[in-house]
Coordinates of C-alpha atoms in Angstrom, one line a residue:
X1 CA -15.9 -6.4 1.5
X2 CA -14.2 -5.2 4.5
X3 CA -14.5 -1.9 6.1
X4 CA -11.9 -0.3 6.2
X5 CA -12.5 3.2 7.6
X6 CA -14.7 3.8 10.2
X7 CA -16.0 7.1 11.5
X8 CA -18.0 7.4 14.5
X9 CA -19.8 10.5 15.6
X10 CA -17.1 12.4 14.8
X11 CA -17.2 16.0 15.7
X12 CA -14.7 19.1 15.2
X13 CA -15.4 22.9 16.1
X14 CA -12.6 26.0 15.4
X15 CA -14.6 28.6 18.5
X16 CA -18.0 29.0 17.4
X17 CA -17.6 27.1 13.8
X18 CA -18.9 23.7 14.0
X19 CA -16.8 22.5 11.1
X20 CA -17.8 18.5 11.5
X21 CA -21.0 17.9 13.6
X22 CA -21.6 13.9 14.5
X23 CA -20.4 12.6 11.5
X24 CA -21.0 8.9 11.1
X25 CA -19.9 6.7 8.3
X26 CA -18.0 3.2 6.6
X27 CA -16.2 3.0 3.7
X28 CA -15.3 -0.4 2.5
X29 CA -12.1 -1.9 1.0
X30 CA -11.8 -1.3 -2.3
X31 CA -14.4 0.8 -3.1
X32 CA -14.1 4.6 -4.9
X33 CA -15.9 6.8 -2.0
X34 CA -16.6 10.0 -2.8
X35 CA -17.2 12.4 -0.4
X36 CA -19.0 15.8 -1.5
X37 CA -19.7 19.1 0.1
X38 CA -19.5 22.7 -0.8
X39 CA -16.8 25.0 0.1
X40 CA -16.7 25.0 4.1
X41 CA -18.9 21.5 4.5
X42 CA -16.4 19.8 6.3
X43 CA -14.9 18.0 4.0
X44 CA -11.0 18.6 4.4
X45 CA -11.0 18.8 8.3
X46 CA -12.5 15.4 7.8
X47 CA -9.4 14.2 5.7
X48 CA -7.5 16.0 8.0
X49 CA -8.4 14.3 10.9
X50 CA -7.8 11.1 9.0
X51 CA -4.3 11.8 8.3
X52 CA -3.6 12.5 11.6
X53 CA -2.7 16.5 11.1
X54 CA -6.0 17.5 13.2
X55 CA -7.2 16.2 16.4
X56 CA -10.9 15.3 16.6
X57 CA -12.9 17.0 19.4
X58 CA -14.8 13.8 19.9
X59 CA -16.2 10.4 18.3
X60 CA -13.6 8.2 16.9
X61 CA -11.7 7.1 14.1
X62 CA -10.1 3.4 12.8
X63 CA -8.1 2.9 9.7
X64 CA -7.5 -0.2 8.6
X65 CA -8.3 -1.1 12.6
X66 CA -5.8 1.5 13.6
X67 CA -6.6 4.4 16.0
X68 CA -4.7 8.0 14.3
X69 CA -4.2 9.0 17.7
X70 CA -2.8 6.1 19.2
X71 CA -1.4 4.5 16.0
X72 CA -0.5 7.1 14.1
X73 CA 2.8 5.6 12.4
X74 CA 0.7 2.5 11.2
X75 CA -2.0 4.7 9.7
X76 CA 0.0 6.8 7.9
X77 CA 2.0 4.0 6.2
X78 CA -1.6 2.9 4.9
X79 CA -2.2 6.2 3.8
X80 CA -1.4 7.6 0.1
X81 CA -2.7 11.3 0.2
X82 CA -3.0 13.8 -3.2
X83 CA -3.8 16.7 -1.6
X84 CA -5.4 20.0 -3.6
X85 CA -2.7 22.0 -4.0
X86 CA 1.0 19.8 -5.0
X87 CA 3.4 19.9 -2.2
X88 CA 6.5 19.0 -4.6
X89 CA 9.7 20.6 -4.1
X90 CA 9.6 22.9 -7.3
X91 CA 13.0 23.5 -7.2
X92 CA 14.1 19.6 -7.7
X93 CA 13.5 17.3 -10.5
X94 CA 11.0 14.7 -10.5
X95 CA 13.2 11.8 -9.4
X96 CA 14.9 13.4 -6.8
X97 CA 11.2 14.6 -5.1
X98 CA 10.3 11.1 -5.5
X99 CA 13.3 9.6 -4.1
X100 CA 13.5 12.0 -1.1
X101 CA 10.0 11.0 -0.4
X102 CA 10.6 7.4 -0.9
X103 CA 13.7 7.2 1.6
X104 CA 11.0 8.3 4.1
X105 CA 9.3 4.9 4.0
X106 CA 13.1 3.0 4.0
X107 CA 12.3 2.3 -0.2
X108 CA 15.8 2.9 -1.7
X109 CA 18.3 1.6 -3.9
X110 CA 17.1 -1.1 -6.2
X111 CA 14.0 -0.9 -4.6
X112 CA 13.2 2.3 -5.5
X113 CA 14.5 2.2 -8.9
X114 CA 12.2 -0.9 -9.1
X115 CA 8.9 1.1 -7.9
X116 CA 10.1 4.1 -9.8
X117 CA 9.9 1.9 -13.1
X118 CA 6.6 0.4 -12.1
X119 CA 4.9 4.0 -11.3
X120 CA 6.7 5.6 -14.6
X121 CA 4.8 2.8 -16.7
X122 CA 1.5 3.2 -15.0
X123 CA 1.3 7.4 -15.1
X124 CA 3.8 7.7 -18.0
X125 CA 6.6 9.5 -16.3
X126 CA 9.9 8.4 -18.3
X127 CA 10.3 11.7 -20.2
X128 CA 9.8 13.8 -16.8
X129 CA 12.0 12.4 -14.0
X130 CA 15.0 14.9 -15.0
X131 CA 12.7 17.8 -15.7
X132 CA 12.5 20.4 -12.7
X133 CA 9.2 20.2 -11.0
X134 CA 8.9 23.9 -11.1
X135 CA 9.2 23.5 -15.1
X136 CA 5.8 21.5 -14.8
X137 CA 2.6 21.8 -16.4
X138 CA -0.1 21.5 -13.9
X139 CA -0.9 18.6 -15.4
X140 CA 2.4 16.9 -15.2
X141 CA 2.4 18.2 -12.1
X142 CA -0.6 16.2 -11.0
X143 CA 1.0 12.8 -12.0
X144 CA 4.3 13.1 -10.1
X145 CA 1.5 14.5 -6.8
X146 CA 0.0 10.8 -7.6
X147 CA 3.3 9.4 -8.0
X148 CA 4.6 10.6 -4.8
X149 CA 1.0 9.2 -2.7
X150 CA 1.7 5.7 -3.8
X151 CA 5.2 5.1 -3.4
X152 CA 4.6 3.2 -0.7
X153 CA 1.5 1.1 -1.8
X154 CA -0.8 2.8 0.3
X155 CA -3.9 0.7 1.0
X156 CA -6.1 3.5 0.8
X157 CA -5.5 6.6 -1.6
X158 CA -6.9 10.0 -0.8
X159 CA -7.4 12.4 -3.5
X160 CA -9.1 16.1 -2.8
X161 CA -9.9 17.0 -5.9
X162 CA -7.5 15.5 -7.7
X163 CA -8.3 16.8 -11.3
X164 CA -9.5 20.2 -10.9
X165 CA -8.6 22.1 -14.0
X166 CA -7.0 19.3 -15.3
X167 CA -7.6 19.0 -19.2
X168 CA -9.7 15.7 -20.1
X169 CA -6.8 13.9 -21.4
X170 CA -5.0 14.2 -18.3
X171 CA -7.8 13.4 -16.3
X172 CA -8.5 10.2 -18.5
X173 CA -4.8 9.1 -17.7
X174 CA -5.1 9.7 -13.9
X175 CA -8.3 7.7 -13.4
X176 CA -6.8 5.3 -16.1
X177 CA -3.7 4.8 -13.7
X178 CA -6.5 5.2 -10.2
X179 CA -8.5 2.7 -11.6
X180 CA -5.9 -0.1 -12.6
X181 CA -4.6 0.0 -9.2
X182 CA -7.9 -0.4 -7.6
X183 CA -8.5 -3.3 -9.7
X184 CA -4.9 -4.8 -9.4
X185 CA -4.1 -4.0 -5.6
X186 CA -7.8 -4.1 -4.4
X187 CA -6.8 -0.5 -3.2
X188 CA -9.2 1.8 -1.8
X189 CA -10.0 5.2 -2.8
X190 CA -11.2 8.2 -1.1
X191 CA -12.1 11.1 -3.6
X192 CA -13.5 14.5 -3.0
X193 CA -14.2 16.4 -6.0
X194 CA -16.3 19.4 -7.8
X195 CA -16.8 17.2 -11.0
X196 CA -20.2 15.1 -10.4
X197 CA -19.2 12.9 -13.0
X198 CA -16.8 11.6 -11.5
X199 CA -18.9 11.5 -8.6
X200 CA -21.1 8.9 -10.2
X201 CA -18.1 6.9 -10.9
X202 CA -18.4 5.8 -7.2
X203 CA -19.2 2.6 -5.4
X204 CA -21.2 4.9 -2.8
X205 CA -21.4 8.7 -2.1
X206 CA -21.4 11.1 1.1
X207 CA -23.3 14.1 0.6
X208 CA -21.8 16.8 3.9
X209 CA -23.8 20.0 4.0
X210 CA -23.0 22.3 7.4
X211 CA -20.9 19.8 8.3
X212 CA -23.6 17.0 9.0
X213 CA -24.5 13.9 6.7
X214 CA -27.1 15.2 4.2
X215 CA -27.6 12.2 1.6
X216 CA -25.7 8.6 1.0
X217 CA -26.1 5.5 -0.3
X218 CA -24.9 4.2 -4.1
X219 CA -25.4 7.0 -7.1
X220 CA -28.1 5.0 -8.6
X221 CA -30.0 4.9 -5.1
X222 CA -29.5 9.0 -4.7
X223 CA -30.4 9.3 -8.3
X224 CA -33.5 7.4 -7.6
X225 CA -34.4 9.0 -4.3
X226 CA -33.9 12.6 -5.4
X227 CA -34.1 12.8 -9.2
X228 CA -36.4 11.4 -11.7
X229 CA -35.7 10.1 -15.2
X230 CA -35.7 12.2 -18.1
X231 CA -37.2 11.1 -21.9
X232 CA -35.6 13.1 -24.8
X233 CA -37.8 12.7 -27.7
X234 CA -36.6 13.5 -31.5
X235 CA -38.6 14.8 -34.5
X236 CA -42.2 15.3 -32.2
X237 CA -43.5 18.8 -32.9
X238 CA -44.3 20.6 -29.3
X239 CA -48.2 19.9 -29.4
X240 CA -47.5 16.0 -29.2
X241 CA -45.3 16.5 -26.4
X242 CA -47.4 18.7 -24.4
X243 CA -50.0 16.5 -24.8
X244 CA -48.3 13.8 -23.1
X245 CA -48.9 15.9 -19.9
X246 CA -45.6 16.1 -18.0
X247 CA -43.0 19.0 -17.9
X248 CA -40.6 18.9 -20.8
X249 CA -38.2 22.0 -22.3
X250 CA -37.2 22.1 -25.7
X251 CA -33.5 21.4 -26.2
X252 CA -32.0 22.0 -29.8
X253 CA -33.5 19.3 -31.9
X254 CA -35.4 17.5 -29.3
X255 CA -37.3 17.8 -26.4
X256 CA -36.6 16.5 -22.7
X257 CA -39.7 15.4 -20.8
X258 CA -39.3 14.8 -16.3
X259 CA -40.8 11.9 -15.3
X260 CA -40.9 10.4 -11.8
X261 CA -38.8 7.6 -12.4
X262 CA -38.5 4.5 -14.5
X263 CA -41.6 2.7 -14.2
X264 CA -43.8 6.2 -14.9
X265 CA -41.7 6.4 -18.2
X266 CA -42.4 3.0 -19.1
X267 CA -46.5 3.3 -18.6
X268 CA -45.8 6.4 -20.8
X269 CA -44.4 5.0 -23.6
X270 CA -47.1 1.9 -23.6
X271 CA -49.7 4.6 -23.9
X272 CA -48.5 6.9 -26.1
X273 CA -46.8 4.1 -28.8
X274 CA -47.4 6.6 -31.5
X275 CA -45.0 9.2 -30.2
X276 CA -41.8 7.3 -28.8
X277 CA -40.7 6.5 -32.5
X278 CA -37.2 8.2 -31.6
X279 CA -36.3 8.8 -27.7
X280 CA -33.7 8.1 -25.2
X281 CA -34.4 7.6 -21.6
X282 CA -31.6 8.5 -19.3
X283 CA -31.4 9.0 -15.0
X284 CA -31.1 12.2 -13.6
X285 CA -27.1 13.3 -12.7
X286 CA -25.7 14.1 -9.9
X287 CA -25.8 17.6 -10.3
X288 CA -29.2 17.4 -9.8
X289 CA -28.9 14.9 -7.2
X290 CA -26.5 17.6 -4.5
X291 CA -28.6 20.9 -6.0
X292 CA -32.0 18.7 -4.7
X293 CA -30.1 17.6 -1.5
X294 CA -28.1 20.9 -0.5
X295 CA -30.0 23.4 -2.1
X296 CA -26.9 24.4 -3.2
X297 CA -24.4 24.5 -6.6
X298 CA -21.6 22.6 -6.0
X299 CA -18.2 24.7 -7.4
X300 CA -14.5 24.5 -7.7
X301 CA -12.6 26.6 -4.8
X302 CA -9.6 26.7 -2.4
X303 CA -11.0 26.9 0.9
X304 CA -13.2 23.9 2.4

């Protein structure tokens, strides 16, 4: 695949706050990225910089080739942005947000009634284009945000925490919709987000912590470089699984045993044939993968 962001050494300070410190990275086309931090990491003055709304102190930037500063009409065209908090007009109705936002882009008329129709079937918006915005859910709001970023068939979409607070249902619809238009339109996604799930969803992570590079590389190579595997056994009584000699913790009707990694819980399991009559062995999450990098909890909040 192609890259099709670039960041070079990138650096941005506000006085004494050194909000992005030499930040180097690729992501490629068509691929989920998902870029995590704590609050204040440096994640959004990074997607600001990419949109163009910020101007970097130094390094450099190319989108789909292009130069923000120097290109900045061509960039934003590639562009489809879901920021964190909506920036619908509450007082209008669905349509008329979406067609106010379309005519920005020259898509009107039949074209737009043509995209509207296409975007309606994908994110199931037919029984909300009258409704007034401000008459929303939050989750109906979400939809129409997404609506609104891909319009234009953006090559790249950018969603900051897209489904925070989101109920699962809703959240299954927008990566339902996110997900066919990756596979469809080859269209690349850029995600930050507080749900590590979703996270390990990705084709390859950036972990920010201070506003530096911390961790990346592909969930499975930060799950193996920073967690271990865990065993869950059922119906063992506590002397058997102490006597395997690793740490374990009892968890309702089973117990969970660490283990460095794969291969030690295979070796395991050929010594001990007796006791794996009922497990499960699964990787360690990403939870576990940002607490072991940052030191930190990663939470839900406004301000980044």
């Amino acid at each position: 695949m192609d890259t099709i962001i670039e960041i070079d050494h990138l650096s941005k300070s506000f006085g004494d706050i050194r909000a992005v410190q030499d930040l180097s990275f690729q992501v490629r086309e068509g691929e989920l990225f998902a870029f995590l931090g704590v609050n204040g990491a440096g994640k959004s003055t990074t997607i600001n910089i990419l949109c163009g709304q910020l101007a970097k102190d130094g390094g450099s930037v190319r989108i789909c080739g292009a130069d923000p500063d120097r290109e900045a009409d061509r960039v934003k065209r590639s562009l489809g942005v879901v920021f964190q908090t909506s920036v619908l007009d509450k007082s209008l109705s669905v349509r008329d947000n979406l067609e106010s936002r379309a005519a920005l882009y020259g898509i009107t008329g039949k074209a737009f009634s043509r995209r509207l129709e296409e975007l309606s079937g994908l994110l199931e918006l037919d029984d909300l284009l009258k409704r007034t915005v401000g008459k929303l859910s939050g989750g109906q709001r979400r939809r129409i945000d997404i609506a609104r970023a891909l319009l234009h068939q953006p090559r790249i979409l950018i969603l900051d925490e897209p489904t925070t607070g989101l109920d699962p249902q809703t959240r299954k619809l927008l990566w339902d919709a996110v997900s066919r238009m990756r596979r469809e339109k080859s269209m690349t996604v850029f995600l930050t987000t507080h749900y590590m799930e979703e996270a390990a969803d990705a084709d390859y992570v950036v972990i920010l912590d201070s506003g530096r590079i911390a961790a990346q590389g592909t969930p499975l190579t930060l799950k193996n470089t920073y967690t271990g595997d865990f065993i869950t056994l059922y119906g063992m009584t506590e002397e058997q699984v102490r006597g395997l000699g690793h740490p374990y913790e009892a968890i309702r009707d089973a117990y969970r045993v660490s283990v460095p990694d794969t291969a030690a819980a295979t070796g395991l399991i050929v010594r001990n044939p007796e006791v794996f009559r009922d497990y499960e062995i699964t990787k360690g999450r990403m939870d576990d993968v940002f607490l072991a990098v940052t030191g930190k909890k990663l939470t839900g909040g406004a301000g980044k």
